[in-house]
Amino acid sequence: MNTDTFVLVEVNNVWKLYGKFVANENISMNIEEGEIVALLGPNGAGKTTLVKQLYGELNPNKGEIRVLGSKPTDRGIKKHMGVVPQECEPYGDLTVWDNIYYMARIKGVDKERAKERTKELLEQLELSDKGKTLGRDLSGGLKRRLLISMALVNDPKLIILDEPTTGLDPQARREVWDILLKLKKEGKSILLTTHYLEEAERLANRIYFIYRKIIVEGTPNEVKDKFANWYEVIDYSTGNVYRVKGEDEVKRIIQQLNGKFEVRAPSLEDVYLEVIKSVQGVH
């Protein structure tokens, strides 16, 4: 952790239980100012449970969560958060303008500032031409932009996005990526959960693999360097794929090949699948 950077979120030894079922086990993590942190894990791994504790919908059974030095349930802290929960929809019977404006009012923004913020966000997220469109008539990608606008309306320091691009086509997904990278440049801190490893690798400063507890943490490159101790050699003339360890073994294999071939280092997705598979085998 960079000691010169302010830590917005501290999670210390957090447990969340439902009866005898352990959803989160002794989780510790942090989110620094101006970075994107990604939580990665399969369905049922406890990502959404952890996220709900970070924005105060749930309380941990053990451990402590601090957001800007206080509990996330404190009303004053909620003013500094913007949240897009999983499977959230804008209000279908309200226009895009009204969705943003009334969310600002709900969050305590005064009328004039709410109007200003609505106009600013329509322009920032390229929704100006959709201001009079009803929420239900938007495409999936435009709905996500609107939801992000609603989360940003109080100018939060921390933005929490639970699977923000699930169900979007590749173009809409990349449009959301561009928005998130722009917000990071503006100094916002972002926590996102995702199933898309490419998304985490492209966006996140740091990642956490979670399967009830934290399995792996680090930058995408640190995680790949730690676990990617093999290469794939693809022989295009035969279609054979060889998984080999060490550069000497790679050289030995390619010297035996005729025609086109490719040597590929493992991607973050390859590493993730290996790690999660090994953990699931234990449970």
mmCIF file of C-alpha atoms in Angstrom:
data_model
loop_
_atom_site.group_PDB
_atom_site.id
_atom_site.type_symbol
_atom_site.label_atom_id
_atom_site.label_comp_id
_atom_site.label_asym_id
_atom_site.label_seq_id
_atom_site.Cartn_x
_atom_site.Cartn_y
_atom_site.Cartn_z
ATOM 1 C CA MET A 1 0.000 0.000 0.000
ATOM 2 C CA ASN A 2 1.261 3.478 -0.823
ATOM 3 C CA THR A 3 1.575 5.295 2.520
ATOM 4 C CA ASP A 4 1.302 8.667 0.774
ATOM 5 C CA THR A 5 -2.200 7.873 -0.426
ATOM 6 C CA PHE A 6 -5.311 8.341 1.696
ATOM 7 C CA VAL A 7 -7.175 5.110 2.486
ATOM 8 C CA LEU A 8 -10.935 5.535 2.034
ATOM 9 C CA VAL A 9 -12.045 2.030 3.002
ATOM 10 C CA GLU A 10 -10.581 -0.340 5.574
ATOM 11 C CA VAL A 11 -11.978 -3.845 6.039
ATOM 12 C CA ASN A 12 -10.475 -5.641 9.031
ATOM 13 C CA ASN A 13 -11.099 -9.345 9.748
ATOM 14 C CA VAL A 14 -14.734 -9.273 8.646
ATOM 15 C CA TRP A 15 -16.974 -12.323 9.028
ATOM 16 C CA LYS A 16 -20.552 -12.601 7.768
ATOM 17 C CA LEU A 17 -22.585 -15.658 8.696
ATOM 18 C CA TYR A 18 -26.113 -16.831 7.915
ATOM 19 C CA GLY A 19 -26.723 -19.427 10.597
ATOM 20 C CA LYS A 20 -23.922 -21.965 10.122
ATOM 21 C CA PHE A 21 -23.186 -20.815 6.565
ATOM 22 C CA VAL A 22 -20.106 -18.630 6.247
ATOM 23 C CA ALA A 23 -20.537 -16.042 3.485
ATOM 24 C CA ASN A 24 -17.424 -13.978 4.316
ATOM 25 C CA GLU A 25 -14.517 -15.432 6.281
ATOM 26 C CA ASN A 26 -11.974 -13.177 7.990
ATOM 27 C CA ILE A 27 -11.728 -10.688 5.106
ATOM 28 C CA SER A 28 -9.256 -7.805 5.238
ATOM 29 C CA MET A 29 -8.782 -5.358 2.374
ATOM 30 C CA ASN A 30 -8.581 -1.655 1.617
ATOM 31 C CA ILE A 31 -9.417 0.891 -1.059
ATOM 32 C CA GLU A 32 -7.174 3.889 -1.594
ATOM 33 C CA GLU A 33 -8.001 7.313 -2.941
ATOM 34 C CA GLY A 34 -8.161 7.490 -6.738
ATOM 35 C CA GLU A 35 -7.931 3.780 -7.513
ATOM 36 C CA ILE A 36 -10.158 1.053 -8.899
ATOM 37 C CA VAL A 37 -10.305 -2.168 -6.899
ATOM 38 C CA ALA A 38 -11.966 -5.265 -8.371
ATOM 39 C CA LEU A 39 -13.483 -8.215 -6.502
ATOM 40 C CA LEU A 40 -13.419 -11.421 -8.536
ATOM 41 C CA GLY A 41 -15.074 -14.704 -7.676
ATOM 42 C CA PRO A 42 -17.686 -17.224 -8.850
ATOM 43 C CA ASN A 43 -21.386 -16.965 -8.040
ATOM 44 C CA GLY A 44 -21.948 -17.596 -4.341
ATOM 45 C CA ALA A 45 -18.394 -16.585 -3.406
ATOM 46 C CA GLY A 46 -19.576 -13.760 -1.131
ATOM 47 C CA LYS A 47 -18.791 -10.738 -3.310
ATOM 48 C CA THR A 48 -22.228 -9.113 -3.094
ATOM 49 C CA THR A 49 -22.481 -9.902 0.636
ATOM 50 C CA LEU A 50 -19.208 -8.062 1.224
ATOM 51 C CA VAL A 51 -20.227 -5.135 -0.967
ATOM 52 C CA LYS A 52 -23.528 -4.725 0.915
ATOM 53 C CA GLN A 53 -21.566 -4.438 4.146
ATOM 54 C CA LEU A 54 -19.351 -1.763 2.603
ATOM 55 C CA TYR A 55 -22.317 0.481 1.831
ATOM 56 C CA GLY A 56 -24.160 -0.318 5.034
ATOM 57 C CA GLU A 57 -27.046 -2.545 3.933
ATOM 58 C CA LEU A 58 -25.644 -5.423 6.013
ATOM 59 C CA ASN A 59 -23.563 -5.496 9.183
ATOM 60 C CA PRO A 60 -20.687 -7.927 9.794
ATOM 61 C CA ASN A 61 -20.982 -10.527 12.551
ATOM 62 C CA LYS A 62 -17.334 -10.005 13.451
ATOM 63 C CA GLY A 63 -14.659 -7.560 12.403
ATOM 64 C CA GLU A 64 -14.828 -3.918 11.426
ATOM 65 C CA ILE A 65 -15.420 -1.807 8.319
ATOM 66 C CA ARG A 66 -14.426 1.852 8.154
ATOM 67 C CA VAL A 67 -15.292 4.235 5.331
ATOM 68 C CA LEU A 68 -13.605 7.626 5.633
ATOM 69 C CA GLY A 69 -12.872 6.717 9.234
ATOM 70 C CA SER A 70 -16.475 5.969 10.246
ATOM 71 C CA LYS A 71 -18.974 3.125 10.038
ATOM 72 C CA PRO A 72 -20.644 2.812 6.618
ATOM 73 C CA THR A 73 -24.062 2.980 8.295
ATOM 74 C CA ASP A 74 -23.415 6.554 9.485
ATOM 75 C CA ARG A 75 -25.680 8.976 7.611
ATOM 76 C CA GLY A 76 -22.865 11.443 7.101
ATOM 77 C CA ILE A 77 -20.739 8.800 5.384
ATOM 78 C CA LYS A 78 -23.523 7.757 3.018
ATOM 79 C CA LYS A 79 -23.396 11.271 1.534
ATOM 80 C CA HIS A 80 -19.914 10.455 0.254
ATOM 81 C CA MET A 81 -20.953 7.185 -1.455
ATOM 82 C CA GLY A 82 -22.492 6.390 -4.803
ATOM 83 C CA VAL A 83 -23.824 2.858 -5.243
ATOM 84 C CA VAL A 84 -25.118 0.827 -8.187
ATOM 85 C CA PRO A 85 -26.353 -2.492 -6.732
ATOM 86 C CA GLN A 86 -26.573 -5.692 -8.733
ATOM 87 C CA GLU A 87 -29.736 -6.002 -10.883
ATOM 88 C CA CYS A 88 -30.663 -2.371 -10.286
ATOM 89 C CA GLU A 89 -32.911 -0.510 -12.750
ATOM 90 C CA PRO A 90 -33.689 3.181 -13.181
ATOM 91 C CA TYR A 91 -37.282 4.287 -12.557
ATOM 92 C CA GLY A 92 -39.048 3.254 -15.758
ATOM 93 C CA ASP A 93 -41.859 5.829 -15.558
ATOM 94 C CA LEU A 94 -39.483 8.762 -15.053
ATOM 95 C CA THR A 95 -37.455 10.483 -17.743
ATOM 96 C CA VAL A 96 -33.672 10.327 -17.733
ATOM 97 C CA TRP A 97 -33.574 13.923 -16.457
ATOM 98 C CA ASP A 98 -36.048 13.182 -13.644
ATOM 99 C CA ASN A 99 -34.199 10.003 -12.586
ATOM 100 C CA ILE A 100 -31.036 12.010 -12.005
ATOM 101 C CA TYR A 101 -32.694 15.126 -10.584
ATOM 102 C CA TYR A 102 -34.907 13.353 -8.058
ATOM 103 C CA MET A 103 -32.054 11.109 -6.949
ATOM 104 C CA ALA A 104 -30.106 14.291 -6.208
ATOM 105 C CA ARG A 105 -33.007 15.613 -4.145
ATOM 106 C CA ILE A 106 -33.334 12.297 -2.273
ATOM 107 C CA LYS A 107 -29.627 12.544 -1.421
ATOM 108 C CA GLY A 108 -30.115 16.013 0.038
ATOM 109 C CA VAL A 109 -28.828 18.167 -2.823
ATOM 110 C CA ASP A 110 -30.654 21.517 -2.960
ATOM 111 C CA LYS A 111 -32.877 22.326 -5.964
ATOM 112 C CA GLU A 112 -30.532 24.618 -7.865
ATOM 113 C CA ARG A 113 -27.497 22.423 -7.362
ATOM 114 C CA ALA A 114 -29.578 19.357 -8.308
ATOM 115 C CA LYS A 115 -30.451 21.017 -11.621
ATOM 116 C CA GLU A 116 -26.802 21.886 -12.221
ATOM 117 C CA ARG A 117 -25.611 18.368 -11.402
ATOM 118 C CA THR A 118 -28.272 16.817 -13.626
ATOM 119 C CA LYS A 119 -27.171 18.928 -16.572
ATOM 120 C CA GLU A 120 -23.490 18.228 -15.858
ATOM 121 C CA LEU A 121 -24.017 14.468 -15.677
ATOM 122 C CA LEU A 122 -26.156 14.336 -18.810
ATOM 123 C CA GLU A 123 -23.254 15.924 -20.661
ATOM 124 C CA GLN A 124 -20.524 13.957 -18.906
ATOM 125 C CA LEU A 125 -22.127 10.583 -19.620
ATOM 126 C CA GLU A 126 -23.356 11.593 -23.074
ATOM 127 C CA LEU A 127 -27.047 11.381 -22.224
ATOM 128 C CA SER A 128 -28.033 14.946 -23.185
ATOM 129 C CA ASP A 129 -30.118 13.822 -26.162
ATOM 130 C CA LYS A 130 -31.955 11.288 -23.935
ATOM 131 C CA GLY A 131 -33.071 13.718 -21.221
ATOM 132 C CA LYS A 132 -36.775 13.373 -22.066
ATOM 133 C CA THR A 133 -36.660 9.601 -22.703
ATOM 134 C CA LEU A 134 -38.363 7.350 -20.163
ATOM 135 C CA GLY A 135 -36.057 5.052 -18.223
ATOM 136 C CA ARG A 136 -37.852 1.946 -19.452
ATOM 137 C CA ASP A 137 -37.215 2.881 -23.088
ATOM 138 C CA LEU A 138 -33.419 2.941 -22.804
ATOM 139 C CA SER A 139 -31.088 0.233 -24.071
ATOM 140 C CA GLY A 140 -29.121 -1.804 -21.546
ATOM 141 C CA GLY A 141 -25.982 0.272 -22.043
ATOM 142 C CA LEU A 142 -27.837 3.571 -21.654
ATOM 143 C CA LYS A 143 -29.555 2.297 -18.499
ATOM 144 C CA ARG A 144 -26.137 1.572 -16.990
ATOM 145 C CA ARG A 145 -24.950 5.065 -17.883
ATOM 146 C CA LEU A 146 -28.066 6.489 -16.238
ATOM 147 C CA LEU A 147 -27.543 4.399 -13.096
ATOM 148 C CA ILE A 148 -23.944 5.588 -12.864
ATOM 149 C CA SER A 149 -25.180 9.175 -13.282
ATOM 150 C CA MET A 150 -27.609 8.651 -10.418
ATOM 151 C CA ALA A 151 -24.787 7.261 -8.265
ATOM 152 C CA LEU A 152 -22.596 10.280 -9.065
ATOM 153 C CA VAL A 153 -25.193 12.959 -8.448
ATOM 154 C CA ASN A 154 -23.969 13.730 -4.911
ATOM 155 C CA ASP A 155 -20.335 13.923 -6.135
ATOM 156 C CA PRO A 156 -19.258 10.918 -4.016
ATOM 157 C CA LYS A 157 -15.697 10.089 -3.025
ATOM 158 C CA LEU A 158 -16.400 6.340 -3.191
ATOM 159 C CA ILE A 159 -18.348 4.599 -5.976
ATOM 160 C CA ILE A 160 -19.458 0.984 -5.500
ATOM 161 C CA LEU A 161 -20.559 -0.959 -8.583
ATOM 162 C CA ASP A 162 -21.801 -4.547 -8.270
ATOM 163 C CA GLU A 163 -21.329 -6.217 -11.684
ATOM 164 C CA PRO A 164 -21.922 -2.992 -13.640
ATOM 165 C CA THR A 165 -21.499 -4.477 -17.134
ATOM 166 C CA THR A 166 -23.265 -7.827 -16.809
ATOM 167 C CA GLY A 167 -25.543 -8.434 -19.783
ATOM 168 C CA LEU A 168 -24.119 -5.621 -21.904
ATOM 169 C CA ASP A 169 -22.853 -6.115 -25.437
ATOM 170 C CA PRO A 170 -19.092 -5.559 -25.989
ATOM 171 C CA GLN A 171 -19.507 -1.996 -27.266
ATOM 172 C CA ALA A 172 -21.693 -0.910 -24.340
ATOM 173 C CA ARG A 173 -19.319 -2.620 -21.915
ATOM 174 C CA ARG A 174 -16.362 -0.669 -23.277
ATOM 175 C CA GLU A 175 -18.340 2.569 -23.052
ATOM 176 C CA VAL A 176 -18.840 1.892 -19.334
ATOM 177 C CA TRP A 177 -15.100 1.142 -19.019
ATOM 178 C CA ASP A 178 -14.298 4.536 -20.533
ATOM 179 C CA ILE A 179 -16.583 6.221 -17.997
ATOM 180 C CA LEU A 180 -14.935 4.430 -15.069
ATOM 181 C CA LEU A 181 -11.406 5.231 -16.253
ATOM 182 C CA LYS A 182 -12.384 8.885 -16.633
ATOM 183 C CA LEU A 183 -13.782 8.910 -13.082
ATOM 184 C CA LYS A 184 -10.539 7.407 -11.787
ATOM 185 C CA LYS A 185 -8.578 10.195 -13.484
ATOM 186 C CA GLU A 186 -10.821 12.664 -11.651
ATOM 187 C CA GLY A 187 -9.700 11.128 -8.340
ATOM 188 C CA LYS A 188 -12.726 8.955 -7.575
ATOM 189 C CA SER A 189 -12.243 5.665 -5.756
ATOM 190 C CA ILE A 190 -14.163 2.760 -7.270
ATOM 191 C CA LEU A 191 -14.933 -0.734 -6.030
ATOM 192 C CA LEU A 192 -16.416 -3.068 -8.600
ATOM 193 C CA THR A 193 -17.340 -6.714 -8.666
ATOM 194 C CA THR A 194 -17.169 -8.448 -12.002
ATOM 195 C CA HIS A 195 -17.154 -11.831 -13.737
ATOM 196 C CA TYR A 196 -15.147 -10.433 -16.622
ATOM 197 C CA LEU A 197 -11.418 -10.967 -16.115
ATOM 198 C CA GLU A 198 -10.551 -8.730 -19.059
ATOM 199 C CA GLU A 199 -12.545 -5.981 -17.376
ATOM 200 C CA ALA A 200 -10.603 -6.325 -14.128
ATOM 201 C CA GLU A 201 -7.282 -6.482 -15.948
ATOM 202 C CA ARG A 202 -8.092 -3.382 -18.004
ATOM 203 C CA LEU A 203 -9.552 -1.244 -15.197
ATOM 204 C CA ALA A 204 -8.273 -2.265 -11.788
ATOM 205 C CA ASN A 205 -5.214 -1.010 -9.949
ATOM 206 C CA ARG A 206 -5.592 -3.944 -7.572
ATOM 207 C CA ILE A 207 -7.663 -7.115 -7.556
ATOM 208 C CA TYR A 208 -8.879 -9.539 -4.922
ATOM 209 C CA PHE A 209 -9.867 -13.123 -5.725
ATOM 210 C CA ILE A 210 -12.573 -14.010 -3.231
ATOM 211 C CA TYR A 211 -14.069 -17.379 -2.362
ATOM 212 C CA ARG A 212 -15.661 -16.663 1.018
ATOM 213 C CA LYS A 213 -12.235 -15.382 2.071
ATOM 214 C CA ILE A 214 -9.525 -13.509 0.190
ATOM 215 C CA ILE A 215 -7.569 -16.075 -1.831
ATOM 216 C CA VAL A 216 -5.260 -13.807 -3.830
ATOM 217 C CA GLU A 217 -4.562 -10.086 -3.850
ATOM 218 C CA GLY A 218 -2.297 -7.729 -5.757
ATOM 219 C CA THR A 219 -2.046 -5.820 -9.019
ATOM 220 C CA PRO A 220 -3.067 -7.795 -12.122
ATOM 221 C CA ASN A 221 0.611 -8.105 -13.095
ATOM 222 C CA GLU A 222 1.658 -9.200 -9.604
ATOM 223 C CA VAL A 223 -0.996 -11.924 -9.587
ATOM 224 C CA LYS A 224 0.034 -13.176 -13.034
ATOM 225 C CA ASP A 225 3.734 -13.143 -12.127
ATOM 226 C CA LYS A 226 3.053 -15.085 -8.929
ATOM 227 C CA PHE A 227 0.894 -17.843 -10.397
ATOM 228 C CA ALA A 228 1.665 -17.938 -14.126
ATOM 229 C CA ASN A 229 4.621 -20.333 -14.077
ATOM 230 C CA TRP A 230 3.826 -21.912 -17.429
ATOM 231 C CA TYR A 231 3.401 -21.105 -21.110
ATOM 232 C CA GLU A 232 1.174 -22.388 -23.868
ATOM 233 C CA VAL A 233 2.769 -23.293 -27.184
ATOM 234 C CA ILE A 234 0.172 -23.502 -29.954
ATOM 235 C CA ASP A 235 1.127 -25.418 -33.100
ATOM 236 C CA TYR A 236 -1.153 -24.037 -35.824
ATOM 237 C CA SER A 237 -0.121 -26.698 -38.335
ATOM 238 C CA THR A 238 -1.571 -29.498 -36.189
ATOM 239 C CA GLY A 239 -3.781 -27.640 -33.730
ATOM 240 C CA ASN A 240 -1.886 -29.146 -30.792
ATOM 241 C CA VAL A 241 -1.469 -27.069 -27.637
ATOM 242 C CA TYR A 242 1.428 -27.742 -25.270
ATOM 243 C CA ARG A 243 1.525 -26.416 -21.719
ATOM 244 C CA VAL A 244 5.137 -26.186 -20.621
ATOM 245 C CA LYS A 245 7.099 -24.768 -17.702
ATOM 246 C CA GLY A 246 10.249 -22.738 -18.183
ATOM 247 C CA GLU A 247 11.741 -20.971 -21.164
ATOM 248 C CA ASP A 248 14.182 -23.805 -21.892
ATOM 249 C CA GLU A 249 11.260 -26.193 -22.335
ATOM 250 C CA VAL A 250 9.519 -23.654 -24.607
ATOM 251 C CA LYS A 251 12.640 -23.496 -26.808
ATOM 252 C CA ARG A 252 12.820 -27.302 -26.952
ATOM 253 C CA ILE A 253 9.203 -27.591 -28.093
ATOM 254 C CA ILE A 254 9.328 -24.901 -30.780
ATOM 255 C CA GLN A 255 12.521 -26.359 -32.273
ATOM 256 C CA GLN A 256 10.473 -29.469 -33.078
ATOM 257 C CA LEU A 257 7.678 -27.562 -34.809
ATOM 258 C CA ASN A 258 7.255 -26.906 -38.512
ATOM 259 C CA GLY A 259 5.117 -24.003 -39.677
ATOM 260 C CA LYS A 260 3.361 -21.306 -37.698
ATOM 261 C CA PHE A 261 3.192 -21.385 -33.929
ATOM 262 C CA GLU A 262 2.412 -19.078 -31.011
ATOM 263 C CA VAL A 263 3.863 -18.882 -27.517
ATOM 264 C CA ARG A 264 1.378 -17.432 -25.064
ATOM 265 C CA ALA A 265 1.840 -16.444 -21.430
ATOM 266 C CA PRO A 266 -1.179 -17.097 -19.187
ATOM 267 C CA SER A 267 -3.796 -14.375 -19.006
ATOM 268 C CA LEU A 268 -5.364 -13.189 -15.775
ATOM 269 C CA GLU A 269 -8.384 -15.336 -16.672
ATOM 270 C CA ASP A 270 -6.175 -18.443 -16.973
ATOM 271 C CA VAL A 271 -4.679 -17.733 -13.556
ATOM 272 C CA TYR A 272 -8.091 -17.039 -12.014
ATOM 273 C CA LEU A 273 -9.546 -20.325 -13.295
ATOM 274 C CA GLU A 274 -6.570 -22.283 -11.965
ATOM 275 C CA VAL A 275 -6.728 -20.654 -8.538
ATOM 276 C CA ILE A 276 -10.511 -20.898 -8.115
ATOM 277 C CA LYS A 277 -10.512 -24.505 -9.331
ATOM 278 C CA SER A 278 -7.920 -25.443 -6.711
ATOM 279 C CA VAL A 279 -9.882 -23.689 -3.958
ATOM 280 C CA GLN A 280 -13.196 -25.257 -4.962
ATOM 281 C CA GLY A 281 -11.550 -28.655 -4.817
ATOM 282 C CA VAL A 282 -10.789 -28.064 -1.152
ATOM 283 C CA HIS A 283 -14.391 -27.186 -0.185
#
